[in-house]
PDB file of C-alpha atoms and ligand atoms in Angstrom:
ATOM      1  CA  MET A   1      -0.212  -1.702  19.875  1.00  0.00           C
ATOM      2  CA  PRO A   2       1.603   1.589  19.226  1.00  0.00           C
ATOM      3  CA  ASP A   3       3.856   1.136  22.711  1.00  0.00           C
ATOM      4  CA  SER A   4       5.170  -2.072  21.763  1.00  0.00           C
ATOM      5  CA  THR A   5       7.581  -2.729  18.737  1.00  0.00           C
ATOM      6  CA  ARG A   6       5.718  -6.105  17.504  1.00  0.00           C
ATOM      7  CA  ASP A   7       2.294  -7.458  18.046  1.00  0.00           C
ATOM      8  CA  PHE A   8       0.474 -10.142  15.936  1.00  0.00           C
ATOM      9  CA  PHE A   9      -3.443 -10.151  15.684  1.00  0.00           C
ATOM     10  CA  LEU A  10      -5.331 -12.792  14.267  1.00  0.00           C
ATOM     11  CA  SER A  11      -8.801 -11.273  12.927  1.00  0.00           C
ATOM     12  CA  ASP A  12     -11.419 -14.068  11.916  1.00  0.00           C
ATOM     13  CA  SER A  13     -14.239 -11.803  10.624  1.00  0.00           C
ATOM     14  CA  GLU A  14     -14.299  -7.932   8.988  1.00  0.00           C
ATOM     15  CA  THR A  15     -15.766  -6.837  11.994  1.00  0.00           C
ATOM     16  CA  LYS A  16     -12.537  -7.791  13.963  1.00  0.00           C
ATOM     17  CA  THR A  17     -10.503  -6.096  11.500  1.00  0.00           C
ATOM     18  CA  LEU A  18     -12.326  -2.811  11.769  1.00  0.00           C
ATOM     19  CA  ALA A  19     -12.597  -2.974  15.584  1.00  0.00           C
ATOM     20  CA  HIS A  20      -8.217  -3.357  15.578  1.00  0.00           C
ATOM     21  CA  GLY A  21      -8.180   0.292  13.254  1.00  0.00           C
ATOM     22  CA  LYS A  22     -10.885   1.692  15.489  1.00  0.00           C
ATOM     23  CA  GLU A  23      -8.532   0.477  18.746  1.00  0.00           C
ATOM     24  CA  PHE A  24      -5.331   1.494  17.077  1.00  0.00           C
ATOM     25  CA  ALA A  25      -6.531   5.075  16.274  1.00  0.00           C
ATOM     26  CA  GLY A  26      -7.514   5.223  20.152  1.00  0.00           C
ATOM     27  CA  GLN A  27      -4.182   4.625  20.827  1.00  0.00           C
ATOM     28  CA  LEU A  28      -2.295   6.859  18.700  1.00  0.00           C
ATOM     29  CA  LYS A  29      -0.904   9.823  20.404  1.00  0.00           C
ATOM     30  CA  LYS A  30       1.748  11.151  18.578  1.00  0.00           C
ATOM     31  CA  LEU A  31       1.776  13.092  15.196  1.00  0.00           C
ATOM     32  CA  PRO A  32       2.667  12.930  12.637  1.00  0.00           C
ATOM     33  CA  ALA A  33       2.087   9.369  12.065  1.00  0.00           C
ATOM     34  CA  LEU A  34       2.615   7.052   9.157  1.00  0.00           C
ATOM     35  CA  ILE A  35       1.251   3.775   8.874  1.00  0.00           C
ATOM     36  CA  LEU A  36       2.050   1.623   5.824  1.00  0.00           C
ATOM     37  CA  LEU A  37      -0.408  -1.473   5.257  1.00  0.00           C
ATOM     38  CA  ASN A  38       1.019  -3.957   3.195  1.00  0.00           C
ATOM     39  CA  GLY A  39      -0.732  -7.345   1.916  1.00  0.00           C
ATOM     40  CA  VAL A  40      -2.457  -8.766  -1.074  1.00  0.00           C
ATOM     41  CA  VAL A  41      -5.608  -7.383  -2.992  1.00  0.00           C
ATOM     42  CA  GLY A  42      -8.530  -8.555  -0.555  1.00  0.00           C
ATOM     43  CA  ALA A  43      -6.312  -8.982   2.406  1.00  0.00           C
ATOM     44  CA  GLY A  44      -8.172  -6.068   4.416  1.00  0.00           C
ATOM     45  CA  LYS A  45      -6.087  -3.028   4.204  1.00  0.00           C
ATOM     46  CA  THR A  46      -9.258  -0.892   3.418  1.00  0.00           C
ATOM     47  CA  THR A  47     -11.252  -2.622   6.030  1.00  0.00           C
ATOM     48  CA  TRP A  48      -8.887  -1.405   8.479  1.00  0.00           C
ATOM     49  CA  ILE A  49      -8.771   2.210   7.258  1.00  0.00           C
ATOM     50  CA  LYS A  50     -12.703   2.179   7.921  1.00  0.00           C
ATOM     51  CA  GLY A  51     -11.876   1.176  11.462  1.00  0.00           C
ATOM     52  CA  PHE A  52      -8.888   3.562  12.226  1.00  0.00           C
ATOM     53  CA  VAL A  53     -11.194   6.343  10.611  1.00  0.00           C
ATOM     54  CA  SER A  54     -14.393   5.946  12.440  1.00  0.00           C
ATOM     55  CA  GLY A  55     -12.005   5.765  15.670  1.00  0.00           C
ATOM     56  CA  TYR A  56     -10.003   8.653  14.899  1.00  0.00           C
ATOM     57  CA  LEU A  57     -12.482  11.116  13.815  1.00  0.00           C
ATOM     58  CA  LYS A  58     -15.632   9.661  15.513  1.00  0.00           C
ATOM     59  CA  LYS A  59     -17.942  10.510  12.699  1.00  0.00           C
ATOM     60  CA  LYS A  60     -19.672   8.922   9.872  1.00  0.00           C
ATOM     61  CA  ILE A  61     -17.228   9.414   7.058  1.00  0.00           C
ATOM     62  CA  VAL A  62     -17.042   7.226   3.549  1.00  0.00           C
ATOM     63  CA  VAL A  63     -13.815   5.589   2.914  1.00  0.00           C
ATOM     64  CA  THR A  64     -13.089   4.520  -0.200  1.00  0.00           C
ATOM     65  CA  SER A  65      -9.765   3.343  -1.951  1.00  0.00           C
ATOM     66  CA  PRO A  66      -8.053   6.319  -3.767  1.00  0.00           C
ATOM     67  CA  SER A  67      -6.338   4.175  -6.411  1.00  0.00           C
ATOM     68  CA  TYR A  68      -6.402   6.543  -8.899  1.00  0.00           C
ATOM     69  CA  SER A  69      -6.233   9.482  -7.292  1.00  0.00           C
ATOM     70  CA  LEU A  70      -3.898   7.946  -5.191  1.00  0.00           C
ATOM     71  CA  LEU A  71      -4.599  10.443  -2.011  1.00  0.00           C
ATOM     72  CA  ASN A  72      -8.108  10.911  -0.165  1.00  0.00           C
ATOM     73  CA  SER A  73      -8.308  13.338   2.746  1.00  0.00           C
ATOM     74  CA  TYR A  74     -10.719  12.643   5.970  1.00  0.00           C
ATOM     75  CA  THR A  75     -11.191  15.482   8.425  1.00  0.00           C
ATOM     76  CA  ASP A  76     -13.273  16.591  11.082  1.00  0.00           C
ATOM     77  CA  GLY A  77     -12.624  19.986  11.006  1.00  0.00           C
ATOM     78  CA  LYS A  78      -9.487  19.849  13.608  1.00  0.00           C
ATOM     79  CA  LYS A  79      -7.849  16.468  12.910  1.00  0.00           C
ATOM     80  CA  GLU A  80      -6.854  14.903   9.407  1.00  0.00           C
ATOM     81  CA  ILE A  81      -6.074  11.722   8.007  1.00  0.00           C
ATOM     82  CA  ILE A  82      -4.348  11.285   4.422  1.00  0.00           C
ATOM     83  CA  HIS A  83      -5.524   7.814   2.902  1.00  0.00           C
ATOM     84  CA  GLY A  84      -3.139   6.554   0.210  1.00  0.00           C
ATOM     85  CA  ASP A  85      -3.374   3.886  -2.017  1.00  0.00           C
ATOM     86  CA  PHE A  86      -0.143   3.136  -4.291  1.00  0.00           C
ATOM     87  CA  TYR A  87      -1.268   0.280  -6.058  1.00  0.00           C
ATOM     88  CA  ARG A  88      -1.050   1.924  -9.376  1.00  0.00           C
ATOM     89  CA  LEU A  89       1.850   4.238  -8.415  1.00  0.00           C
ATOM     90  CA  GLN A  90       3.915   4.859 -11.441  1.00  0.00           C
ATOM     91  CA  GLY A  91       7.062   5.826  -9.680  1.00  0.00           C
ATOM     92  CA  LEU A  92       8.139   8.035  -6.502  1.00  0.00           C
ATOM     93  CA  ASP A  93       8.138  11.254  -8.947  1.00  0.00           C
ATOM     94  CA  ASP A  94       4.091  10.797  -8.989  1.00  0.00           C
ATOM     95  CA  LEU A  95       4.309  11.582  -5.046  1.00  0.00           C
ATOM     96  CA  GLU A  96       6.311  14.792  -5.397  1.00  0.00           C
ATOM     97  CA  SER A  97       3.574  16.126  -7.886  1.00  0.00           C
ATOM     98  CA  ILE A  98       0.859  15.299  -5.105  1.00  0.00           C
ATOM     99  CA  GLY A  99       2.754  17.076  -2.244  1.00  0.00           C
ATOM    100  CA  PHE A 100       3.081  13.670  -0.457  1.00  0.00           C
ATOM    101  CA  TRP A 101       6.201  14.536   1.409  1.00  0.00           C
ATOM    102  CA  ASP A 102       5.003  17.664   2.693  1.00  0.00           C
ATOM    103  CA  PHE A 103       2.535  15.514   4.665  1.00  0.00           C
ATOM    104  CA  LEU A 104       4.909  13.756   6.691  1.00  0.00           C
ATOM    105  CA  ASN A 105       6.232  16.842   8.352  1.00  0.00           C
ATOM    106  CA  SER A 106       2.530  18.019   9.229  1.00  0.00           C
ATOM    107  CA  LYS A 107       0.347  17.068  12.245  1.00  0.00           C
ATOM    108  CA  ARG A 108      -1.308  14.398  10.263  1.00  0.00           C
ATOM    109  CA  VAL A 109      -1.786  10.565  10.310  1.00  0.00           C
ATOM    110  CA  ILE A 110      -0.820   9.123   6.608  1.00  0.00           C
ATOM    111  CA  ILE A 111      -2.080   5.875   6.272  1.00  0.00           C
ATOM    112  CA  VAL A 112      -0.860   4.031   3.035  1.00  0.00           C
ATOM    113  CA  GLU A 113      -2.140   0.876   1.199  1.00  0.00           C
ATOM    114  CA  TRP A 114       0.683  -0.912  -0.739  1.00  0.00           C
ATOM    115  CA  GLY A 115       2.905   1.059   1.856  1.00  0.00           C
ATOM    116  CA  ASN A 116       6.052  -1.434   0.873  1.00  0.00           C
ATOM    117  CA  LEU A 117       6.177   0.408  -2.453  1.00  0.00           C
ATOM    118  CA  LEU A 118       7.616   3.495  -0.347  1.00  0.00           C
ATOM    119  CA  THR A 119      10.551   1.673   0.873  1.00  0.00           C
ATOM    120  CA  PRO A 120      13.449   1.818   1.421  1.00  0.00           C
ATOM    121  CA  GLN A 121      13.415   5.488   2.540  1.00  0.00           C
ATOM    122  CA  SER A 122      14.650   7.892   5.205  1.00  0.00           C
ATOM    123  CA  TRP A 123      12.031   9.317   7.395  1.00  0.00           C
ATOM    124  CA  PRO A 124      11.936  12.829   8.837  1.00  0.00           C
ATOM    125  CA  ALA A 125      13.019  12.170  12.756  1.00  0.00           C
ATOM    126  CA  ASP A 126       9.847  13.198  14.249  1.00  0.00           C
ATOM    127  CA  LEU A 127       7.629  10.714  12.431  1.00  0.00           C
ATOM    128  CA  GLN A 128       6.115   7.880  13.980  1.00  0.00           C
ATOM    129  CA  VAL A 129       6.267   5.309  11.641  1.00  0.00           C
ATOM    130  CA  TYR A 130       4.012   1.958  12.003  1.00  0.00           C
ATOM    131  CA  THR A 131       3.948  -0.842   9.547  1.00  0.00           C
ATOM    132  CA  ILE A 132       1.279  -3.604   9.526  1.00  0.00           C
ATOM    133  CA  ASN A 133       1.583  -6.472   7.096  1.00  0.00           C
ATOM    134  CA  PHE A 134      -1.670  -8.366   6.328  1.00  0.00           C
ATOM    135  CA  GLU A 135      -1.658 -11.974   5.267  1.00  0.00           C
ATOM    136  CA  ILE A 136      -4.644 -14.180   3.874  1.00  0.00           C
ATOM    137  CA  LYS A 137      -5.079 -16.859   5.956  1.00  0.00           C
ATOM    138  CA  GLY A 138      -8.596 -18.250   5.011  1.00  0.00           C
ATOM    139  CA  GLU A 139     -11.976 -17.096   3.721  1.00  0.00           C
ATOM    140  CA  THR A 140     -12.669 -14.703   6.697  1.00  0.00           C
ATOM    141  CA  SER A 141      -9.323 -15.182   8.404  1.00  0.00           C
ATOM    142  CA  ARG A 142      -6.361 -12.452   8.225  1.00  0.00           C
ATOM    143  CA  SER A 143      -3.103 -12.201  10.319  1.00  0.00           C
ATOM    144  CA  LEU A 144      -2.021  -8.814  11.196  1.00  0.00           C
ATOM    145  CA  THR A 145       1.531  -8.305  12.092  1.00  0.00           C
ATOM    146  CA  CYS A 146       2.346  -4.753  13.387  1.00  0.00           C
ATOM    147  CA  PHE A 147       5.707  -3.131  13.737  1.00  0.00           C
ATOM    148  CA  PHE A 148       7.063   0.309  15.280  1.00  0.00           C
ATOM    149  CA  ARG A 149      10.167   1.691  13.950  1.00  0.00           C
TER     150      ARG A 149
HETATM  151  N1  ATP B 201     -11.095 -10.784   8.853  1.00  0.00           N
HETATM  152  C1  ATP B 201     -11.096 -10.271   7.720  1.00  0.00           C
HETATM  153  N2  ATP B 201     -10.709  -9.014   7.884  1.00  0.00           N
HETATM  154  C2  ATP B 201     -10.877  -8.014   6.763  1.00  0.00           C
HETATM  155  N3  ATP B 201     -11.714  -8.287   5.501  1.00  0.00           N
HETATM  156  C3  ATP B 201     -12.220  -9.679   5.303  1.00  0.00           C
HETATM  157  C4  ATP B 201     -11.976 -10.454   6.673  1.00  0.00           C
HETATM  158  N4  ATP B 201     -12.581 -11.661   6.117  1.00  0.00           N
HETATM  159  C5  ATP B 201     -13.097 -11.427   5.105  1.00  0.00           C
HETATM  160  N5  ATP B 201     -12.702 -10.077   4.730  1.00  0.00           N
HETATM  161  C6  ATP B 201     -13.330  -9.624   3.325  1.00  0.00           C
HETATM  162  O1  ATP B 201     -12.228  -9.547   2.594  1.00  0.00           O
HETATM  163  C7  ATP B 201     -12.288  -8.224   1.740  1.00  0.00           C
HETATM  164  C8  ATP B 201     -11.251  -7.282   2.220  1.00  0.00           C
HETATM  165  O2  ATP B 201     -11.137  -6.228   1.477  1.00  0.00           O
HETATM  166  P1  ATP B 201     -10.313  -4.933   1.478  1.00  0.00           P
HETATM  167  O3  ATP B 201     -10.742  -3.579   0.286  1.00  0.00           O
HETATM  168  O4  ATP B 201     -10.047  -4.067   2.834  1.00  0.00           O
HETATM  169  O5  ATP B 201      -8.866  -5.400   1.162  1.00  0.00           O
HETATM  170  P2  ATP B 201      -7.443  -4.442   0.530  1.00  0.00           P
HETATM  171  O6  ATP B 201      -6.522  -5.065   1.151  1.00  0.00           O
HETATM  172  O7  ATP B 201      -7.723  -2.978   0.792  1.00  0.00           O
HETATM  173  O8  ATP B 201      -7.344  -4.640  -0.950  1.00  0.00           O
HETATM  174  P3  ATP B 201      -7.017  -3.912  -2.308  1.00  0.00           P
HETATM  175  O9  ATP B 201      -5.325  -4.043  -2.558  1.00  0.00           O
HETATM  176  O10 ATP B 201      -7.620  -4.358  -3.364  1.00  0.00           O
HETATM  177  O11 ATP B 201      -7.279  -2.610  -1.768  1.00  0.00           O
HETATM  178  C9  ATP B 201     -13.554  -7.670   2.119  1.00  0.00           C
HETATM  179  O12 ATP B 201     -14.394  -8.158   1.052  1.00  0.00           O
HETATM  180  C10 ATP B 201     -13.975  -8.467   3.334  1.00  0.00           C
HETATM  181  O13 ATP B 201     -15.554  -8.408   3.656  1.00  0.00           O
HETATM  182 MG1   MG B 202      -7.734  -1.474  -0.284  1.00  0.00          MG
END
């Protein structure tokens, strides 16, 4: 996906959403990269991140939503993923105090659930920004629409 500006994927199982995240990780080349995930509760954002983390770090890591801490970090000692969940974000000031903006200028991947709460925003020029909109289509069906700025 990262080479195209828009991409659509229909997932009919949790496994396929995991696989999409994993494949996305395999294609990601440039850092820093910001991946904004949008969609309602249960849409599959955390599931996708689990797939991404397994593909990017190639080791078993427990991925949970940082609903209260706002940010989690996963690393293999060399590469690092910052996982944000901004559902409970009070305001953009909160991000200042956890040093969020600095991550966007570092060689990391930053993935944010409820990423829509961050926009509109002017991003650092070097930052690769991807957006994935998740929609629930049925009990086990989810559509993923991916954009690259
Ligand atoms: N095709 C699918 N892709 C992803 N998850 C699916 C799919 N079909 C069913 N599910 C189920 O939907 C739920 C998705 O939960 P997940 O935690 O990933 O959502 P979320 O978008 O992160 O929600 P939240 O906003 O609460 O963080 C899981 O229980 C998963 O098993
Ligand atoms: Mg989640």
